[in-house]
Amino acid sequence: MIGNLKPLEIVLIIAVILLLFGAKKLPDMARSLGKSARILKSEAKAMKKDDAEAAAPTTETVADTTSPATTARTIQAAPGDVTSSRPVSEAKPTTQS
């Protein structure tokens, strides 16, 4: 259907688009469309790369067998307040008398 457009019809479609959106907004729309296409392309490449890495495990992933529960966790302080960050200890049941 799109291949059957005559030159006059294409010019008419372009004129309608110019009237709807205006000449000032079309370059911005084209720029944002180009950015979106670049982002989509880079994300697709990243997903393919992640799939390839998951399919072939490396020695780093095999050697890292420590569980997150055994490593020390730290509560982050508010920005600018370095005195209140402290390590998180496991909750121990306490008995009250």
Short mmCIF file of C-alpha atoms in Angstrom, two decimals:
data_model
loop_
_atom_site.label_atom_id
_atom_site.label_comp_id
_atom_site.label_asym_id
_atom_site.label_seq_id
_atom_site.Cartn_x
_atom_site.Cartn_y
_atom_site.Cartn_z
CA MET A 1 0.00 0.00 0.00
CA ILE A 2 2.79 2.44 0.88
CA GLY A 3 4.67 1.55 -2.32
CA ASN A 4 1.66 2.60 -4.41
CA LEU A 5 1.86 6.29 -3.38
CA LYS A 6 2.22 8.74 -6.25
CA PRO A 7 4.47 11.83 -5.94
CA LEU A 8 1.48 14.15 -5.60
CA GLU A 9 0.13 12.10 -2.68
CA ILE A 10 3.51 12.19 -0.93
CA VAL A 11 3.68 15.98 -1.29
CA LEU A 12 0.13 16.24 0.08
CA ILE A 13 1.02 14.09 3.12
CA ILE A 14 4.12 16.22 3.80
CA ALA A 15 2.05 19.40 3.54
CA VAL A 16 -0.52 18.07 6.02
CA ILE A 17 2.24 17.10 8.46
CA LEU A 18 3.76 20.59 8.18
CA LEU A 19 0.37 22.18 8.83
CA LEU A 20 -0.34 19.96 11.83
CA PHE A 21 2.99 20.22 13.62
CA GLY A 22 4.56 23.36 12.20
CA ALA A 23 8.01 23.84 10.75
CA LYS A 24 9.57 24.63 14.14
CA LYS A 25 8.61 21.36 15.83
CA LEU A 26 9.59 18.99 13.01
CA PRO A 27 13.39 19.17 13.60
CA ASP A 28 12.86 18.55 17.34
CA MET A 29 10.62 15.61 16.57
CA ALA A 30 13.18 14.19 14.14
CA ARG A 31 15.96 14.62 16.74
CA SER A 32 13.96 12.84 19.43
CA LEU A 33 13.08 10.06 16.99
CA GLY A 34 16.78 9.65 16.17
CA LYS A 35 17.71 9.54 19.87
CA SER A 36 15.04 6.93 20.50
CA ALA A 37 16.31 4.81 17.63
CA ARG A 38 19.91 5.04 18.93
CA ILE A 39 18.83 4.11 22.45
CA LEU A 40 16.80 1.17 21.15
CA LYS A 41 19.76 -0.03 19.08
CA SER A 42 22.22 0.22 21.99
CA GLU A 43 19.82 -1.55 24.36
CA ALA A 44 19.33 -4.36 21.85
CA LYS A 45 23.11 -4.75 21.56
CA ALA A 46 23.44 -4.79 25.35
CA MET A 47 20.76 -7.47 25.65
CA LYS A 48 22.52 -9.62 23.04
CA LYS A 49 25.81 -9.15 24.89
CA ASP A 50 24.21 -10.12 28.21
CA ASP A 51 22.69 -13.22 26.63
CA ALA A 52 26.06 -14.22 25.21
CA GLU A 53 27.76 -13.75 28.59
CA ALA A 54 25.04 -15.74 30.38
CA ALA A 55 25.40 -18.60 27.90
CA ALA A 56 29.17 -18.87 28.41
CA PRO A 57 29.97 -18.56 32.15
CA THR A 58 33.42 -17.24 32.89
CA THR A 59 35.75 -18.13 35.74
CA GLU A 60 34.79 -14.93 37.56
CA THR A 61 31.16 -15.97 37.88
CA VAL A 62 32.10 -19.48 38.97
CA ALA A 63 34.66 -18.25 41.53
CA ASP A 64 32.21 -15.80 43.13
CA THR A 65 30.24 -18.23 45.29
CA THR A 66 29.86 -16.06 48.39
CA SER A 67 26.27 -15.46 49.29
CA PRO A 68 25.04 -11.94 49.94
CA ALA A 69 23.97 -12.95 53.45
CA THR A 70 27.57 -13.65 54.51
CA THR A 71 28.94 -10.32 53.36
CA ALA A 72 28.65 -7.28 55.61
CA ARG A 73 25.97 -4.81 54.64
CA THR A 74 26.05 -1.11 55.42
CA ILE A 75 23.20 1.32 55.85
CA GLN A 76 23.93 4.42 53.83
CA ALA A 77 23.84 7.75 55.62
CA ALA A 78 22.12 10.83 54.36
CA PRO A 79 24.21 12.94 51.99
CA GLY A 80 26.79 14.90 53.96
CA ASP A 81 26.29 12.86 57.15
CA VAL A 82 29.17 10.39 57.42
CA THR A 83 28.85 9.67 61.13
CA SER A 84 25.59 7.77 60.98
CA SER A 85 26.51 4.97 58.58
CA ARG A 86 26.99 1.76 60.45
CA PRO A 87 27.24 -1.93 59.65
CA VAL A 88 24.03 -3.91 59.78
CA SER A 89 24.11 -6.86 62.12
CA GLU A 90 21.82 -9.82 61.85
CA ALA A 91 18.76 -9.60 64.03
CA LYS A 92 19.15 -11.83 67.07
CA PRO A 93 16.13 -12.87 69.07
CA THR A 94 16.16 -11.23 72.49
CA THR A 95 14.28 -12.33 75.54
CA GLN A 96 12.83 -9.73 77.82
CA SER A 97 12.13 -10.41 81.48
#
